[in-house]
Short mmCIF file of C-alpha atoms in Angstrom, two decimals:
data_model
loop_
_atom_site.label_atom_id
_atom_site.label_comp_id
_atom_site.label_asym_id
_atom_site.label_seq_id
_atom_site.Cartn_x
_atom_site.Cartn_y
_atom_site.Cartn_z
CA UNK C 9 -25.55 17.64 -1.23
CA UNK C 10 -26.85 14.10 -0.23
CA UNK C 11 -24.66 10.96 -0.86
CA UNK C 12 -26.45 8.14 -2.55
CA UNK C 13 -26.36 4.95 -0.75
CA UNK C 14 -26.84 0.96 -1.52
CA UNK C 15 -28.36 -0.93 1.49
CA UNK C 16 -27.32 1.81 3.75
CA UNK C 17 -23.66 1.86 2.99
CA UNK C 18 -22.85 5.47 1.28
CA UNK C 19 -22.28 5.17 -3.00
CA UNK C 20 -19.44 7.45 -2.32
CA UNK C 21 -17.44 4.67 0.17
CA UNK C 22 -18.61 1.55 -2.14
CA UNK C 23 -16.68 3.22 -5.02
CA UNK C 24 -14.05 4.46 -2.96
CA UNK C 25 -13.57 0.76 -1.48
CA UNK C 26 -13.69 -0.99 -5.52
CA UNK C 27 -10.86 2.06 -6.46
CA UNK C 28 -8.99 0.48 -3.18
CA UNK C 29 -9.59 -3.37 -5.40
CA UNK C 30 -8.43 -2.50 -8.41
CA UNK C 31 -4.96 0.02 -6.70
CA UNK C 32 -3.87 -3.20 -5.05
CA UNK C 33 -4.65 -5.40 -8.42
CA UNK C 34 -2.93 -3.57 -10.58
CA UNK C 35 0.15 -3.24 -7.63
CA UNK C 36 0.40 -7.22 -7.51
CA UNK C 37 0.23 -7.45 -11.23
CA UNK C 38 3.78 -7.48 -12.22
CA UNK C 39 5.47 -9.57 -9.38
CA UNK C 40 2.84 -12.17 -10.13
CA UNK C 41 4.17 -12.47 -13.87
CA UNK C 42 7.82 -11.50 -12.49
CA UNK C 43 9.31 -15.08 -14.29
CA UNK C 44 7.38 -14.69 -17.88
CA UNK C 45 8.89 -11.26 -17.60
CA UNK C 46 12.10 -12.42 -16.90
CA UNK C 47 12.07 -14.57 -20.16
CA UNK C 48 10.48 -12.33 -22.34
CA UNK C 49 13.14 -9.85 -22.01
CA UNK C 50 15.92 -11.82 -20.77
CA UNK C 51 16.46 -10.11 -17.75
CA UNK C 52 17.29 -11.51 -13.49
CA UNK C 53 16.21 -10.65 -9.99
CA UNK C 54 18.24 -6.97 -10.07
CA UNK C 55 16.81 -5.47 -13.06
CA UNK C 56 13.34 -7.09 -12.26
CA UNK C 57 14.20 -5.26 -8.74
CA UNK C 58 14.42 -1.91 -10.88
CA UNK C 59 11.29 -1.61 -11.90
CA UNK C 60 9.51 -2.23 -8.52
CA UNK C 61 12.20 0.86 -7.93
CA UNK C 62 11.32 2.90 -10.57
CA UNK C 63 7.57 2.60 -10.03
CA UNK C 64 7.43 2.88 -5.98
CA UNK C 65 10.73 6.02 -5.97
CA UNK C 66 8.40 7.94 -8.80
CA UNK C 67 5.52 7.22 -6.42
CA UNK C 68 7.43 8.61 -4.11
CA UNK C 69 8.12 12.15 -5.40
CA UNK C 70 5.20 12.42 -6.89
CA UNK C 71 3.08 12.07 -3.74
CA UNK C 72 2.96 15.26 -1.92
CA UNK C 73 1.59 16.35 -5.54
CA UNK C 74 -1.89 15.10 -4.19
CA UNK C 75 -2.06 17.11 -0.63
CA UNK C 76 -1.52 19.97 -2.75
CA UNK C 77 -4.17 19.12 -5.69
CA UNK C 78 -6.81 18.41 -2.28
CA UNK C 79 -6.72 22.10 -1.01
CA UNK C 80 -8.59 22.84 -3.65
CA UNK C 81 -10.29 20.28 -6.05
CA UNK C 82 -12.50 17.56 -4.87
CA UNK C 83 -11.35 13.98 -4.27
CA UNK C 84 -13.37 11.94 -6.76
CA UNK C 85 -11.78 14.20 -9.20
CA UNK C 86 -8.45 13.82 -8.06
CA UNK C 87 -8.95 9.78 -7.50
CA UNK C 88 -10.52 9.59 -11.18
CA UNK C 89 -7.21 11.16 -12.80
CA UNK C 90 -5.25 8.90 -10.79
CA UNK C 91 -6.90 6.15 -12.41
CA UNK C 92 -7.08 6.65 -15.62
CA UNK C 93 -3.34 7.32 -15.26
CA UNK C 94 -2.00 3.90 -14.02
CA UNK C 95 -4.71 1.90 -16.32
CA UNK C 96 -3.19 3.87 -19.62
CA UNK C 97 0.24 2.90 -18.02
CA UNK C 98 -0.92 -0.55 -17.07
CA UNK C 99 -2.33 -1.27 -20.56
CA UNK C 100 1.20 0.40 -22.01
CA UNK C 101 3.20 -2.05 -20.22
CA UNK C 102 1.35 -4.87 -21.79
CA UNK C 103 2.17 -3.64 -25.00
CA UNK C 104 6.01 -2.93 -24.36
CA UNK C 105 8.30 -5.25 -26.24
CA UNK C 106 11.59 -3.54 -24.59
CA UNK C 107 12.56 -3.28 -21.39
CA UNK C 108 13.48 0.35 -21.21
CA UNK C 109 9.74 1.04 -22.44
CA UNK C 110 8.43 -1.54 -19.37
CA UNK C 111 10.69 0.91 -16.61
CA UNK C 112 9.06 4.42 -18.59
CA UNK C 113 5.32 2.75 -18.09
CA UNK C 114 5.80 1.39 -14.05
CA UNK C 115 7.07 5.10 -13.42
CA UNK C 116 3.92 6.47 -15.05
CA UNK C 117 2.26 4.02 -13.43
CA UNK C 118 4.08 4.85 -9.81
CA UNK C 119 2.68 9.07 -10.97
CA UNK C 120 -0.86 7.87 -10.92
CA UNK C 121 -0.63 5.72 -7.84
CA UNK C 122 0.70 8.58 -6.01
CA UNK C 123 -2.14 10.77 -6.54
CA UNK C 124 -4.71 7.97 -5.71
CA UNK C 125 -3.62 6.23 -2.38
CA UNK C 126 -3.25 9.63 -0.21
CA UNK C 127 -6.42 10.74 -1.44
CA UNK C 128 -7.78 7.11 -0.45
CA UNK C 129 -6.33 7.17 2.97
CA UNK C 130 -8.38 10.77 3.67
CA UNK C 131 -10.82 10.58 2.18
CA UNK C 132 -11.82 7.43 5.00
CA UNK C 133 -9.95 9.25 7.48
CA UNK C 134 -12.91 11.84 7.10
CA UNK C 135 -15.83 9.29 6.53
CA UNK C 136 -15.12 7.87 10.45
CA UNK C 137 -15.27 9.14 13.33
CA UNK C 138 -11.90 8.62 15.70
CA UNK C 139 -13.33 5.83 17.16
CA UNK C 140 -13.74 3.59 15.07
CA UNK C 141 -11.24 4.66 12.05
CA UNK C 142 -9.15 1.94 12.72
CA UNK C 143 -12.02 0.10 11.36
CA UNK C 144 -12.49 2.18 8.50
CA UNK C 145 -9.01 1.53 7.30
CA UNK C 146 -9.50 -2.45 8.05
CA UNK C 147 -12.43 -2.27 5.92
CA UNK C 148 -10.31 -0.43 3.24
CA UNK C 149 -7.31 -2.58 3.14
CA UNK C 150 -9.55 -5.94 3.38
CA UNK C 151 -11.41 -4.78 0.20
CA UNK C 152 -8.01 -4.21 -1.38
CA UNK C 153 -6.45 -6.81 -0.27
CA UNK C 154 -9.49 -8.98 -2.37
CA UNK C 155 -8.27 -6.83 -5.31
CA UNK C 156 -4.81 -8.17 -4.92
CA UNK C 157 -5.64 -11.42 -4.12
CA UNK C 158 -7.89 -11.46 -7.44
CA UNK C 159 -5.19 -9.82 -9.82
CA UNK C 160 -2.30 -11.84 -8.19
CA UNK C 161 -4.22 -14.91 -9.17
CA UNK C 162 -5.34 -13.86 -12.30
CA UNK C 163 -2.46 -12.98 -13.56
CA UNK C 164 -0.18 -15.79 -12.35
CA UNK C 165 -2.74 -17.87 -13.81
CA UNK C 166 -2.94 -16.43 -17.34
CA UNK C 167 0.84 -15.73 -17.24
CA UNK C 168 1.29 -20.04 -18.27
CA UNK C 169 -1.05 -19.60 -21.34
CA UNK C 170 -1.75 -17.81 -24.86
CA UNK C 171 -4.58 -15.72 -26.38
CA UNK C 172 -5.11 -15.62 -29.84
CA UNK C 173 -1.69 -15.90 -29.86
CA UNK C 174 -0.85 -13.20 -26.76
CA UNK C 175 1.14 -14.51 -24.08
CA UNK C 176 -0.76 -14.66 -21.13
CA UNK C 177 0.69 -12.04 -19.22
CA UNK C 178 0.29 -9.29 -21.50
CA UNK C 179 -3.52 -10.06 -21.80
CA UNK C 180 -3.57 -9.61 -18.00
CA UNK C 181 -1.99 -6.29 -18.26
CA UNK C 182 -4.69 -4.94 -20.64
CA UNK C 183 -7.54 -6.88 -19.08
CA UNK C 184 -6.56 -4.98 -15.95
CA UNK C 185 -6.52 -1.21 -17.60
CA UNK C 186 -10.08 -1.67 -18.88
CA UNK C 187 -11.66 -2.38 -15.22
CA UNK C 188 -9.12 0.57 -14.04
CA UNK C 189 -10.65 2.90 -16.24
CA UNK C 190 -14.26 2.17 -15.73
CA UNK C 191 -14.24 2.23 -11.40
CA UNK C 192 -12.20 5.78 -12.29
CA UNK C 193 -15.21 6.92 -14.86
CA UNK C 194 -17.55 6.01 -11.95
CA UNK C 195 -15.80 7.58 -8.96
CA UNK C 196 -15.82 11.08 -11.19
CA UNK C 197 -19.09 11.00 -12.16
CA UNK C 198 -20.81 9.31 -8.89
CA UNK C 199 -18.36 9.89 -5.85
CA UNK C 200 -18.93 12.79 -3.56
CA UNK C 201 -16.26 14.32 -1.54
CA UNK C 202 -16.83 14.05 2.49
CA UNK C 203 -15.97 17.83 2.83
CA UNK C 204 -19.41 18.74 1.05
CA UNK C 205 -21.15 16.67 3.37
CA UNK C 206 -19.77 18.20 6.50
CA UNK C 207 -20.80 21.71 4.99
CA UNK C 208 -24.19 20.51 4.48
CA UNK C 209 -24.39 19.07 7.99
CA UNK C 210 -23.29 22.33 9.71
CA UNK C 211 -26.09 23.99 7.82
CA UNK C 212 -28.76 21.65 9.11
CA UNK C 213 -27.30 21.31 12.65
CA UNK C 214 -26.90 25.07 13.67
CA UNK C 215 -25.72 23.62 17.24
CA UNK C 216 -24.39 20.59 15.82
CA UNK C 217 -22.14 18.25 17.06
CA UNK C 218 -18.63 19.07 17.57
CA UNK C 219 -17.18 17.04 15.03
CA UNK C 220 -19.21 18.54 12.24
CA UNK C 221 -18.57 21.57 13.03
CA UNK C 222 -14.73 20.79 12.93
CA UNK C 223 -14.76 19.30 10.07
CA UNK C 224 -16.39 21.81 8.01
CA UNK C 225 -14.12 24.55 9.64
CA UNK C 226 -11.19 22.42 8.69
CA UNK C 227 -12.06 22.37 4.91
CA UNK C 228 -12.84 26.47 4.77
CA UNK C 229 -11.61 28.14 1.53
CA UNK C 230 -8.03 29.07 1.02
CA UNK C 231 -7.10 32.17 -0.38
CA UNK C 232 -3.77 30.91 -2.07
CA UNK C 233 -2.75 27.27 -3.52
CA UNK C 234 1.06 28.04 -3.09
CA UNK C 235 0.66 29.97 0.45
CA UNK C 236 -1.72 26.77 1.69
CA UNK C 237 0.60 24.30 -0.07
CA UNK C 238 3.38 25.66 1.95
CA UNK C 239 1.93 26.29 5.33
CA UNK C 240 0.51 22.44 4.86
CA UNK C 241 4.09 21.33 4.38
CA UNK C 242 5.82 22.93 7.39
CA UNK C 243 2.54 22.24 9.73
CA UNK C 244 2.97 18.69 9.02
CA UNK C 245 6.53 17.91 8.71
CA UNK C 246 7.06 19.48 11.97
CA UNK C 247 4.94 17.03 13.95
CA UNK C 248 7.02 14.74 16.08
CA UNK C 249 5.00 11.90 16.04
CA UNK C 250 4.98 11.56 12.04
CA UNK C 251 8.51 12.00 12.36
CA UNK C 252 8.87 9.01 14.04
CA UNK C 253 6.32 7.18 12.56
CA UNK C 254 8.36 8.04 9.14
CA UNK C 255 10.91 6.52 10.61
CA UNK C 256 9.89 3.79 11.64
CA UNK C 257 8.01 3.11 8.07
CA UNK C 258 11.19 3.89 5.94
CA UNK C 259 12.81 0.78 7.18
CA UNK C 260 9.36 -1.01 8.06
CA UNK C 261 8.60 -0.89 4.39
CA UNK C 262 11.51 -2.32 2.93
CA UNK C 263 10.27 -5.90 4.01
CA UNK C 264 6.80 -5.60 2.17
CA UNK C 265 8.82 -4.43 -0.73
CA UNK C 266 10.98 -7.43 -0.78
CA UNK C 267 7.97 -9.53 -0.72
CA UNK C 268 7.56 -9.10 -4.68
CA UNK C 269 9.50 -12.19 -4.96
CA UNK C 270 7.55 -14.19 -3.16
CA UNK C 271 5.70 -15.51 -6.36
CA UNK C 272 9.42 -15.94 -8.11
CA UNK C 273 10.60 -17.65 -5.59
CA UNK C 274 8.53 -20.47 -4.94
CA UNK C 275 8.06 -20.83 -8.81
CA UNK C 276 12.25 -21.73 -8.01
CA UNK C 277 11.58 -23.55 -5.78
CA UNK C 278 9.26 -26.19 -8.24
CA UNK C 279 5.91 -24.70 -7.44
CA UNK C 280 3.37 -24.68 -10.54
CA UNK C 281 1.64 -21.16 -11.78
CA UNK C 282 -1.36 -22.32 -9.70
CA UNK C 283 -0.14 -23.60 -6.60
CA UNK C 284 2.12 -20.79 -6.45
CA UNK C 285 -0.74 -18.53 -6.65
CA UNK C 286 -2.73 -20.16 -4.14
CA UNK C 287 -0.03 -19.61 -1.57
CA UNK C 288 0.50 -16.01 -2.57
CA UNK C 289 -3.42 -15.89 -2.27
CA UNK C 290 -2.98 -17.46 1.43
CA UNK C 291 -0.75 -14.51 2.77
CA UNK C 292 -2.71 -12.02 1.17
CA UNK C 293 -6.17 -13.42 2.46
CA UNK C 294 -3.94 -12.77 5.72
CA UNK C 295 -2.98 -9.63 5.58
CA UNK C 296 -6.50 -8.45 4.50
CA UNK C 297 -8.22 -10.19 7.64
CA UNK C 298 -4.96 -8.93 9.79
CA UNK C 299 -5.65 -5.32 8.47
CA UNK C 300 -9.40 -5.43 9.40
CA UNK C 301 -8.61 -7.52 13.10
CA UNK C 302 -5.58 -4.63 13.36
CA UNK C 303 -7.72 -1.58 12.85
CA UNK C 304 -10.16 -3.08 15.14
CA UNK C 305 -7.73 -4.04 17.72
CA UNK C 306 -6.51 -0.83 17.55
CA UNK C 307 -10.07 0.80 17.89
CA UNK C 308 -10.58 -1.06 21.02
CA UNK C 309 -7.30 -0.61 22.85
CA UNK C 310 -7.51 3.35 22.03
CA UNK C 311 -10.75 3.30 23.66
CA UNK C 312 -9.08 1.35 27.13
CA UNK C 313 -5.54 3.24 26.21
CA UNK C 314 -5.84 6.53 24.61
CA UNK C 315 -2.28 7.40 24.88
CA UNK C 316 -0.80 4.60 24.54
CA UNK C 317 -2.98 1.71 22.80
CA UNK C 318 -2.55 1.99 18.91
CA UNK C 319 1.05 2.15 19.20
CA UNK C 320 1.58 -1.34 21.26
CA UNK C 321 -0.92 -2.72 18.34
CA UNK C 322 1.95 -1.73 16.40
CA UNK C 323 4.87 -2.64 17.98
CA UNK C 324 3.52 -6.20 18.50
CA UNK C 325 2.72 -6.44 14.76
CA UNK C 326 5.93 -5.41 13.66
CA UNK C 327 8.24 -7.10 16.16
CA UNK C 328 6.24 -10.70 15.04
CA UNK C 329 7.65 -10.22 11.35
CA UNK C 330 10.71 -11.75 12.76
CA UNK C 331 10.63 -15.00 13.94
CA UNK C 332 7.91 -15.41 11.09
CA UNK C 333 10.39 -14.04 8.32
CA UNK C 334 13.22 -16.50 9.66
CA UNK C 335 10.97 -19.44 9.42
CA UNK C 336 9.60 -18.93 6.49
CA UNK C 337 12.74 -18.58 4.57
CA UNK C 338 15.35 -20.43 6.36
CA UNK C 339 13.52 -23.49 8.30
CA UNK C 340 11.18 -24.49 6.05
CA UNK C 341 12.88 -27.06 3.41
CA UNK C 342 12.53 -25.23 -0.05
CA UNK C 343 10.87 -28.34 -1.79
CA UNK C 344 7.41 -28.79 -3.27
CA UNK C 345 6.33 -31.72 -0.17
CA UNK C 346 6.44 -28.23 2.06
CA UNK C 347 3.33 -26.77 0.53
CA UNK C 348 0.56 -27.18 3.51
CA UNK C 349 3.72 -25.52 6.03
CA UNK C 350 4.18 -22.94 3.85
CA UNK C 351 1.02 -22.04 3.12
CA UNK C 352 -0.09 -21.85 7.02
CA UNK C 353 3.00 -19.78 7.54
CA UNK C 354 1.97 -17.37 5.48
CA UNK C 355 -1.57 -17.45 6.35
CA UNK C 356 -0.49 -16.42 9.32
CA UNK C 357 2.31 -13.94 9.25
CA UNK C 358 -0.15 -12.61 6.95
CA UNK C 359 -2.63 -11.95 9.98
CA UNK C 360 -0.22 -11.08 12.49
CA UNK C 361 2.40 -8.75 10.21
CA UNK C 362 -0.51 -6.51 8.81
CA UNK C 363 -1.64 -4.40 12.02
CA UNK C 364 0.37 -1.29 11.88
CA UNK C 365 -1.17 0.79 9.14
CA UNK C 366 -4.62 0.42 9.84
CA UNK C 367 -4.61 0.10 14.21
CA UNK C 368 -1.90 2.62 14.18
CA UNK C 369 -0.28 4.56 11.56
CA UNK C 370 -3.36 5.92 9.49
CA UNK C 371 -5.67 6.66 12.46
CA UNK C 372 -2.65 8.69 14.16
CA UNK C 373 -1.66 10.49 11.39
CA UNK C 374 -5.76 11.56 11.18
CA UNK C 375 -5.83 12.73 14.64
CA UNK C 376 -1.96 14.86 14.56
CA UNK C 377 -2.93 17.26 12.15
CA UNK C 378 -5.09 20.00 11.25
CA UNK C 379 -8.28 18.37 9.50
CA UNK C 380 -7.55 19.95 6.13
CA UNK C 381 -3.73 18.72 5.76
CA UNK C 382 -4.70 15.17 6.37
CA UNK C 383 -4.34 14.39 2.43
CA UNK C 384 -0.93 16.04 2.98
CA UNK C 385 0.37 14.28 5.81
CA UNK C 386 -0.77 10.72 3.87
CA UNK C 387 1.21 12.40 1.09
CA UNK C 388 4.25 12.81 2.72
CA UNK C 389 3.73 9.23 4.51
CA UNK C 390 3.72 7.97 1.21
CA UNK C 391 7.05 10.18 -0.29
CA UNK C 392 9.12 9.59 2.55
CA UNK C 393 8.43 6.26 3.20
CA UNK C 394 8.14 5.02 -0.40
CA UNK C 395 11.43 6.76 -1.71
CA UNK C 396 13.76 4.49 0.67
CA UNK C 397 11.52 1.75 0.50
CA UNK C 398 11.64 1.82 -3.26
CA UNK C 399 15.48 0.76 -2.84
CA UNK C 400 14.49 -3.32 -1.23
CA UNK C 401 13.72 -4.57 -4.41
CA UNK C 402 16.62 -4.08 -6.28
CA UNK C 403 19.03 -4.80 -3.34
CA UNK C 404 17.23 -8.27 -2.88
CA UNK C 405 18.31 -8.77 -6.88
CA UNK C 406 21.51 -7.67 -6.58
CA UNK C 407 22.40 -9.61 -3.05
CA UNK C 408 20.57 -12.81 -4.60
CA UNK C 409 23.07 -12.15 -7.68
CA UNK C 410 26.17 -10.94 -6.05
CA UNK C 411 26.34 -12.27 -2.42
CA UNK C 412 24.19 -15.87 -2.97
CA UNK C 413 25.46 -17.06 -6.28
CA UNK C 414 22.22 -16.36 -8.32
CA UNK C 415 22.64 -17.12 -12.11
CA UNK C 416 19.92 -16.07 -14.29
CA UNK C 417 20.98 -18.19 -17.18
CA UNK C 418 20.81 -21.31 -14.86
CA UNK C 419 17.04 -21.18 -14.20
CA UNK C 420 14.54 -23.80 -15.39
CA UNK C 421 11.90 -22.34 -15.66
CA UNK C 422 9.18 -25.58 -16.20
CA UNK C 423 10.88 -27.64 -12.86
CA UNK C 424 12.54 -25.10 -11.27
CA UNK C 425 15.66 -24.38 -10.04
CA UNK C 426 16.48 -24.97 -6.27
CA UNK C 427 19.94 -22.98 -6.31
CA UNK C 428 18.82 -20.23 -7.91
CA UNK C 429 15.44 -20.41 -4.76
CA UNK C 430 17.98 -20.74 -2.00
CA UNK C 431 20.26 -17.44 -3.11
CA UNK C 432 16.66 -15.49 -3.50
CA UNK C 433 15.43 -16.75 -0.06
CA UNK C 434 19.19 -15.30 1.34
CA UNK C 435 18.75 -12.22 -0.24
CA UNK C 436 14.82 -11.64 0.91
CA UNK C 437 15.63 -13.08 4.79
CA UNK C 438 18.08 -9.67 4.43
CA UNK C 439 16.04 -7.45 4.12
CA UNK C 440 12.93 -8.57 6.23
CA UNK C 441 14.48 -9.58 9.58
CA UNK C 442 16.79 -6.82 10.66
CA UNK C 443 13.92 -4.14 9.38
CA UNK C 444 11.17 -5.56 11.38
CA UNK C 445 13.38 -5.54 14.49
CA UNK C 446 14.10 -1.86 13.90
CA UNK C 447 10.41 -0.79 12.70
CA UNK C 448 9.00 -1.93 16.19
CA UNK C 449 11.94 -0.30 18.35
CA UNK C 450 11.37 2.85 16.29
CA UNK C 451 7.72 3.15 17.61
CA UNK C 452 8.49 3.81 20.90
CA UNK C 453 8.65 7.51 20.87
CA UNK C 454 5.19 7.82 20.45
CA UNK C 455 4.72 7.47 24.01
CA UNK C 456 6.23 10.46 25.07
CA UNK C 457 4.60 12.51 21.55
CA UNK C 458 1.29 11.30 20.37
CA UNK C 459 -0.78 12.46 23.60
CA UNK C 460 0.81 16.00 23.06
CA UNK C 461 0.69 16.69 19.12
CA UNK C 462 -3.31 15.08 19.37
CA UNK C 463 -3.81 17.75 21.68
CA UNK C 464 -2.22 20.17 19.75
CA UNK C 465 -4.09 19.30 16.38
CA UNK C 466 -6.98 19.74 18.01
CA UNK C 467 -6.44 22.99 19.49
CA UNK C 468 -5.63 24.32 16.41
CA UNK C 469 -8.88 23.24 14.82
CA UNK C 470 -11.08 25.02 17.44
#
């Protein structure tokens, strides 16, 4: 089976890489319209905080559902369903004129997500070689990161107008399902999964290289869903070093949680739809170029520093989260004549805070396990991490509410309302600093596990 390709670059990756667009689109939808929301169903900060919960803790549980659905259906399959699940959702929400029908939708939506992103992350884990998958990633979360940059905008500014009579926001929503479901209908019927490659190339390479050969050993038949499902499980919960990478992303995640508010918060602070947008657009601009220098970073170090490179990438990252957190939010006067400081603030904390997924995390989790669990170990990443993480967004809400003095009922919502900015910016400098601080000090057992359980993956696969 031969992959199409477009200037050289496989079909298969280029729809992979627009599915990557429109998952982080449709994830910065709703904390873009955050205030319209707010005022169309009367709501503040801690139920808005719910259902970032809702969506991100049924995310959560749902993901190991797509390491098991990868043992034995292809990826383009699994990544099409995915889709079409979060753009019905995503269109649903739109439509929702109560808020218990907005939390049902986000954890529909959260279902669909979870079977997309871990089939993402290997599906590129097995379209690079180790070298250079840092890369791969970068590539993937810069492409992405356009997506969110694009639906962030968009939908912050359509959220301050109508359409024939639709508020903005809710036109958004829809817009956004309809480009959903057509880069799903194209991944099913055009996207081909690595694993068929590698088969092909161990055909045509009867002495071929090593890596092929590994590959397509890795993705041999199973004689039992359940029996694979299970031995998947144990073989990669057991590894050490995703142990403590776990650990190090269930309280490394709560920050980029928290950051949902961003948009809210400088829309407190006085900041128009647009120029709030443009400085959301600035951090996430970034974090893409961050993700693509990290993964590269990350490629070369591994290269001078096998054993140890990728983690210092990831240490440094994390550990620079928190003297940019604290200026961000508690130097920086919260007034409108701040705009050109915050905006290169979060350019770059966006570039620096951005490194540890792609130069570390998702290259190491490729190289720990058995070729055919990788889906499953980005599965658990995802359950693990994403079931405590879920928990920032509502504790920002409730310590803006309870703790800071934040009164829903006192916001104005054309000038703003600096009171209600300064309790948000108390609750969100909560829950980024400390976290940070603890997310790079948890990475230091990798240098006594990551040499060994590499080895030991690899073993197992010849």
């Amino acid at each position: 089976m031969k992959t199409r390709t477009i200037f050289g670059v496989s079909l298969s990756l280029i729809l992979i890489n627009l599915a990557a667009i429109m998952e982080k689109a449709d994830e910065n939808l709703l904390p873009s319209v955050y205030k319209e929301v707010s005022e169309a169903f009367n709501v503040g900060p801690a139920d808005l905080g719910y259902l970032t919960f809702i969506q991100k803790f049924v995310q959560a549980l749902s993901s190991p559902l797509a390491g098991v659905l990868v043992l034995h259906h292809d990826r383009p399959t699994i990544l099409a369903l995915g889709t079409v699940c979060w753009a019905l959702s995503t269109a649903a929400v739109g439509a929702s004129y109560r808020f218990w029908q907005v939390a049902l939708w986000r954890a529909v939506n959260g279902f669909g997500l979870a079977i997309v992103i871990p089939a993402l992350q290997s599906f590129i884990a097995d379209s690079y070689e180790d070298s250079v998958r840092g890369t791969g990633f970068g590539i993937l979360a810069l492409v992405g990161a356009v997506g969110g940059t694009g639906g962030g905008v968009v939908a912050t500014i359509m959220a301050g107008q109508e359409f024939w009579g639709i508020p903005g926001w809710r036109c958004a929503f829809v817009m956004m399902a309809i480009f959903s479901s057509l880069i799903g209908f194209f991944v099913f019927m055009f996207g081909i999964d690595p694993r068929e490659l590698y088969k092909d190339l161990t055909l045509e390479m009867a002495e071929g290289s090593e890596r092929a050969n590994l590959l397509a050993a890795g993705y041999a038949s199973v004689p039992s869903v359940w029996s694979e499902s299970w031995r998947a499980m144990k073989t990669v919960t057991k590894v050490q070093t995703f142990q403590f990478i776990i650990m190090q992303g269930v309280v490394g995640s709560l920050p980029w949680t928290a950051i949902v508010f961003f948009t809210m918060w400088f829309e407190l602070i006085g900041f128009d739809h647009k120029n709030s947008a443009t400085l959301i657009s600035l951090f996430t601009i970034g974090t893409s170029m961050g993700s693509l220098l990290g993964g590269f970073i990350g490629d070369g170090l591994s290269q001078l520093h096998p054993n140890t490179g990728r983690i210092m990438v990831a240490q440094f990252s994390a550990l620079m989260g928190v003297p940019f957190s604290w200026f961000l939010l508690m130097v920086i006067p919260q007034s409108v004549s701040s705009w050109s400081i915050f905006a290169v603030t979060l350019f770059f904390m966006g570039l620096t805070l951005s490194w540890c997924a792609t130069g570390a995390n998702n290259p190491i989790f490729a190289e720990v396990v058995p070729i055919k669990h990788r889906t499953m170990i980005y599965a658990f990443d995802r359950a693990l991490e994403g079931s405590f993480s879920s928990f920032a967004a509502p504790i920002v809400g409730i310590l803006s509410e309870k703790i800071f003095g934040y009164d829903p009922k006192s916001v104005i919502l054309p000038s703003g309302s600096p009171k209600e900015a300064f309790a948000l910016s108390r609750g969100l400098v909560s829950m980024m600093c400390v976290p940070f601080a603890l997310c790079g000090l948890f990475y230091t057992p990798l240098y006594w596990t990551y040499k060994r359980d590499r080895v030991n993956a690899r073993n197992a696969a010849l």
